[in-house]
Coordinates of C-alpha atoms and ligand atoms in Angstrom, one line a residue:
X1 CA -52.9 -10.5 -6.5
X2 CA -50.5 -8.3 -8.3
X3 CA -47.8 -6.8 -6.1
X4 CA -47.3 -3.1 -6.0
X5 CA -44.0 -1.5 -7.0
X6 CA -42.8 -1.1 -3.5
X7 CA -43.5 -4.7 -2.6
X8 CA -41.6 -5.9 -5.7
X9 CA -38.7 -3.6 -5.1
X10 CA -38.5 -5.1 -1.7
X11 CA -38.5 -8.7 -2.7
X12 CA -35.9 -7.8 -5.3
X13 CA -33.8 -6.3 -2.6
X14 CA -34.4 -9.5 -0.6
X15 CA -33.5 -11.8 -3.4
X16 CA -30.3 -9.7 -4.3
X17 CA -29.2 -10.1 -0.7
X18 CA -29.6 -13.7 -0.7
X19 CA -27.7 -14.1 -4.0
X20 CA -24.9 -11.8 -3.1
X21 CA -24.3 -13.8 0.2
X22 CA -24.1 -17.1 -2.1
X23 CA -21.7 -15.6 -4.5
X24 CA -18.0 -16.2 -4.1
X25 CA -16.3 -12.8 -4.8
X26 CA -13.1 -14.6 -5.6
X27 CA -14.5 -16.5 -8.4
X28 CA -16.5 -13.9 -10.5
X29 CA -16.5 -14.3 -14.3
X30 CA -14.0 -11.7 -15.4
X31 CA -15.9 -11.0 -18.7
X32 CA -19.6 -11.3 -19.0
X33 CA -21.2 -11.0 -22.5
X34 CA -24.7 -10.3 -23.1
X35 CA -27.1 -10.8 -26.1
X36 CA -30.0 -8.5 -25.0
X37 CA -33.0 -10.1 -26.8
X38 CA -36.7 -9.7 -26.6
X39 CA -37.4 -6.0 -26.5
X40 CA -39.9 -6.4 -29.5
X41 CA -41.8 -9.1 -28.0
X42 CA -41.9 -7.4 -24.5
X43 CA -43.5 -4.6 -26.1
X44 CA -46.0 -6.7 -28.3
X45 CA -47.3 -8.4 -25.2
X46 CA -48.1 -5.0 -23.8
X47 CA -49.8 -3.7 -26.9
X48 CA -47.0 -1.2 -27.3
X49 CA -44.7 -0.3 -30.1
X50 CA -41.3 -2.0 -30.5
X51 CA -39.7 1.2 -29.6
X52 CA -41.1 1.2 -26.1
X53 CA -39.4 -2.3 -25.6
X54 CA -36.0 -0.8 -26.8
X55 CA -36.7 2.2 -24.5
X56 CA -37.1 0.0 -21.5
X57 CA -34.0 -2.1 -22.7
X58 CA -31.9 0.9 -22.1
X59 CA -33.3 1.1 -18.4
X60 CA -32.2 -2.6 -18.2
X61 CA -28.9 -1.5 -19.5
X62 CA -28.3 1.1 -16.9
X63 CA -29.3 -1.4 -14.0
X64 CA -27.0 -4.3 -15.4
X65 CA -23.8 -1.7 -15.9
X66 CA -24.4 -0.5 -12.4
X67 CA -24.8 -3.9 -10.7
X68 CA -21.9 -5.4 -12.8
X69 CA -19.6 -2.6 -11.9
X70 CA -20.4 -3.0 -8.0
X71 CA -20.0 -6.7 -8.3
X72 CA -16.5 -6.3 -9.5
X73 CA -17.0 -7.7 -13.2
X74 CA -13.9 -6.6 -15.1
X75 CA -15.6 -6.6 -18.5
X76 CA -19.1 -6.3 -19.7
X77 CA -19.8 -6.7 -23.3
X78 CA -23.4 -5.7 -24.7
X79 CA -24.6 -6.8 -28.0
X80 CA -26.5 -3.5 -29.0
X81 CA -26.5 -3.5 -32.8
X82 CA -25.6 -6.4 -35.1
X83 CA -24.4 -6.0 -38.7
X84 CA -27.6 -8.1 -39.5
X85 CA -29.8 -5.4 -37.6
X86 CA -29.4 -3.1 -40.7
X87 CA -32.1 -5.3 -42.4
X88 CA -34.6 -4.0 -40.1
X89 CA -37.4 -1.2 -41.1
X90 CA -35.4 2.2 -41.4
X91 CA -37.4 3.7 -38.4
X92 CA -36.3 0.9 -36.2
X93 CA -32.6 1.2 -37.3
X94 CA -32.8 4.9 -36.7
X95 CA -34.4 4.3 -33.1
X96 CA -31.8 1.8 -32.2
X97 CA -29.1 4.2 -33.5
X98 CA -30.3 6.8 -31.1
X99 CA -30.1 4.6 -28.0
X100 CA -26.3 4.7 -27.6
X101 CA -26.4 8.5 -27.8
X102 CA -29.1 8.8 -25.4
X103 CA -27.6 6.5 -23.0
X104 CA -24.2 8.1 -23.1
X105 CA -25.5 11.5 -22.9
X106 CA -27.2 10.7 -19.6
X107 CA -24.9 8.2 -18.2
X108 CA -21.3 9.5 -19.1
X109 CA -20.7 11.6 -16.1
X110 CA -21.6 8.8 -13.9
X111 CA -19.4 6.3 -15.9
X112 CA -16.5 8.8 -15.6
X113 CA -17.0 9.1 -11.9
X114 CA -17.3 5.3 -11.5
X115 CA -13.9 4.7 -13.3
X116 CA -15.8 2.6 -16.0
X117 CA -14.1 2.7 -19.4
X118 CA -16.2 2.8 -22.5
X119 CA -15.1 0.5 -25.4
X120 CA -16.4 -0.3 -28.7
X121 CA -16.3 -3.4 -31.0
X122 CA -17.6 -3.4 -34.4
X123 CA -17.3 -1.2 -37.5
X124 CA -17.9 2.5 -36.5
X125 CA -17.5 3.6 -40.1
X126 CA -21.2 2.9 -41.0
X127 CA -22.6 4.5 -37.7
X128 CA -24.4 7.9 -38.5
X129 CA -21.9 10.8 -37.8
X130 CA -23.8 11.8 -34.4
X131 CA -23.4 8.2 -33.1
X132 CA -19.9 8.2 -33.9
X133 CA -19.5 11.6 -32.3
X134 CA -21.4 10.3 -29.0
X135 CA -19.3 7.1 -28.9
X136 CA -16.0 9.0 -29.6
X137 CA -16.9 11.3 -26.7
X138 CA -17.5 8.4 -24.5
X139 CA -14.2 6.6 -25.4
X140 CA -12.4 10.0 -24.9
X141 CA -13.9 10.8 -21.7
X142 CA -13.2 7.4 -20.0
X143 CA -10.0 6.8 -21.8
X144 CA -7.8 6.8 -18.7
X145 CA -10.4 4.9 -16.5
X146 CA -9.0 1.7 -15.2
X147 CA -12.2 0.1 -13.8
X148 CA -14.7 -2.0 -15.6
X149 CA -14.8 -2.0 -19.3
X150 CA -18.1 -1.5 -20.7
X151 CA -17.8 -2.9 -24.3
X152 CA -20.4 -2.0 -26.6
X153 CA -20.8 -4.3 -29.7
X154 CA -22.2 -1.8 -32.3
X155 CA -22.5 -2.8 -35.9
X156 CA -20.8 -6.0 -34.8
X157 CA -20.8 -9.3 -36.6
X158 CA -18.4 -12.0 -35.6
X159 CA -17.8 -13.3 -39.2
X160 CA -17.1 -9.8 -40.4
X161 CA -14.6 -9.5 -37.6
X162 CA -13.0 -12.8 -38.3
X163 CA -12.6 -11.9 -42.2
X164 CA -11.2 -8.5 -41.3
X165 CA -8.8 -10.0 -39.0
X166 CA -7.5 -12.5 -41.7
X167 CA -7.1 -9.4 -44.1
X168 CA -5.2 -7.4 -41.4
X169 CA -2.9 -10.2 -40.7
X170 CA -2.2 -11.1 -44.3
X171 CA -1.4 -7.4 -45.2
X172 CA 1.1 -7.3 -42.1
X173 CA 2.7 -10.6 -43.3
X174 CA 2.8 -9.3 -46.8
X175 CA 4.4 -6.0 -45.8
X176 CA 6.8 -7.6 -43.5
X177 CA 5.3 -6.2 -40.3
X178 CA 4.5 -9.8 -39.0
X179 CA 7.1 -12.3 -39.0
X180 CA 7.0 -15.9 -37.4
X181 CA 4.3 -18.2 -36.9
X182 CA 0.7 -17.3 -36.8
X183 CA -0.8 -18.7 -33.5
X184 CA -4.1 -18.3 -31.8
X185 CA -2.6 -15.6 -29.7
X186 CA -1.4 -13.8 -32.8
X187 CA -4.7 -13.9 -34.6
X188 CA -6.5 -12.8 -31.6
X189 CA -4.6 -9.4 -31.7
X190 CA -6.4 -8.6 -35.0
X191 CA -9.9 -9.2 -33.5
X192 CA -11.9 -6.1 -32.3
X193 CA -11.6 -7.5 -29.0
X194 CA -7.6 -7.4 -28.9
X195 CA -6.4 -6.9 -25.5
X196 CA -9.6 -8.1 -23.6
X197 CA -10.0 -11.5 -22.2
X198 CA -12.4 -13.9 -23.7
X199 CA -16.0 -13.9 -22.1
X200 CA -16.3 -16.5 -19.2
X201 CA -20.0 -16.1 -19.3
X202 CA -22.4 -15.5 -22.1
X203 CA -26.1 -14.6 -21.2
X204 CA -29.0 -14.5 -23.7
X205 CA -32.4 -13.4 -22.7
X206 CA -35.7 -14.1 -24.3
X207 CA -35.6 -17.9 -24.8
X208 CA -33.5 -17.9 -28.0
X209 CA -30.7 -20.5 -28.0
X210 CA -28.5 -19.1 -30.7
X211 CA -25.1 -17.1 -30.7
X212 CA -26.4 -15.0 -33.7
X213 CA -23.0 -14.2 -35.1
X214 CA -21.7 -13.0 -31.7
X215 CA -18.3 -13.5 -30.5
X216 CA -17.9 -16.9 -32.3
X217 CA -14.0 -16.9 -31.7
X218 CA -14.1 -15.6 -28.3
X219 CA -16.9 -17.7 -26.8
X220 CA -15.1 -21.0 -27.6
X221 CA -14.8 -21.9 -23.8
X222 CA -17.5 -19.5 -22.3
X223 CA -20.1 -20.8 -20.0
X224 CA -23.6 -20.3 -21.8
X225 CA -26.6 -19.0 -19.6
X226 CA -30.0 -18.7 -21.0
X227 CA -33.2 -17.4 -19.7
X228 CA -36.8 -16.8 -21.0
X229 CA -36.9 -13.4 -19.6
X230 CA -37.1 -10.6 -22.0
X231 CA -34.4 -8.1 -21.9
X232 CA -36.7 -5.3 -20.6
X233 CA -37.6 -7.6 -17.6
X234 CA -34.0 -8.7 -16.8
X235 CA -32.7 -7.3 -13.5
X236 CA -29.9 -7.5 -11.2
X237 CA -31.1 -10.5 -9.7
X238 CA -31.2 -12.4 -12.9
X239 CA -27.5 -11.3 -13.5
X240 CA -26.7 -12.5 -10.1
X241 CA -28.4 -15.7 -10.5
X242 CA -26.5 -16.2 -13.7
X243 CA -23.1 -15.5 -11.9
X244 CA -24.1 -17.9 -9.2
X245 CA -24.9 -20.7 -11.5
X246 CA -21.7 -20.0 -13.5
X247 CA -19.9 -20.5 -10.0
X248 CA -21.5 -24.0 -9.7
X249 CA -20.3 -25.1 -13.2
X250 CA -16.8 -26.9 -13.6
X251 CA -14.7 -25.5 -16.2
X252 CA -12.5 -28.2 -17.8
X253 CA -11.3 -26.4 -20.9
X254 CA -11.0 -29.8 -22.7
X255 CA -9.0 -31.6 -19.7
X256 CA -10.6 -34.3 -17.5
Ligands
FPP301 C1 -33.1 -7.5 -29.7 O1 -34.5 -7.4 -29.2 C2 -32.4 -6.4 -29.3 C3 -31.7 -5.4 -30.0 C4 -31.7 -5.7 -31.4 C5 -31.3 -4.1 -29.5 C6 -30.8 -4.2 -28.3 C7 -30.5 -3.0 -27.6 C8 -30.9 -2.5 -26.3 C9 -31.3 -3.4 -25.5 C10 -30.7 -1.1 -26.0 C11 -29.1 -0.8 -26.1 C12 -28.8 0.4 -25.4 C13 -27.6 1.0 -25.5 C14 -27.4 1.9 -24.3 C15 -26.7 0.8 -26.5 P1 -35.5 -7.7 -30.5 O2 -35.8 -6.3 -31.0 O3 -34.9 -8.5 -31.6 O4 -36.6 -8.3 -29.8 P2 -37.6 -9.4 -30.6 O5 -36.7 -10.6 -30.8 O6 -38.5 -9.8 -29.2 O7 -38.3 -8.8 -31.6

């Protein structure tokens, strides 16, 4: 028999409690990055337009931001729009572009209050001006916050990021702003993620097992966690399960 909403919420709460009791708060992944995938298939399975999947995906973003912040995650990076997503039909691009605005309009006061700092990785110059404005407002309003960094990857592509980093570094070398060896640490300073730690844990939803041009440099030693669950169905218990599983793994960073 199908469970009613109240019953589902109850079992979610029980599961959440169980998982929280098992998670070691001293060994949380500092940086969690998520490829939020499966909105379209979620909608299709319900006979709904793809936009309904994206809309429900925003609800998941709310829940996961709140859970990550309460748990004590330091950086949460969400892949919201890739450099490849421009190839989608215009109506869907426009719809996806409206989501950060919608989200920030509603959530910004809460983010400010909860000491969350909004950050952006990607090239903002191609974003429509209203999106740039909303994002800038988010950045500005949370500039001095010191809690969790909520990092939106918008018009982000890892290869583009790496090529730009090379260009920036070359220019600095040629114009004398950078002297000395080019180390991994130096190179990292030219990436959009400069100043942020690399992700400890990467989550991808919807049963796809690809990186899709996401944080290729930064994910070098991250633990990868995949679920078949579509992003609109992903909830705080999935996140907690991923964190728990992460804590069961042995990270060797190439050592024995
Ligand atoms: C991939 O699913 C998802 C995206 C391209 C967009 C992800 C965006 C959100 C979840 C909302 C972002 C929210 C904020 C606040 C910025 P898909 O459409 O490729 O799904 P499919 O593979 O099933 O077709």
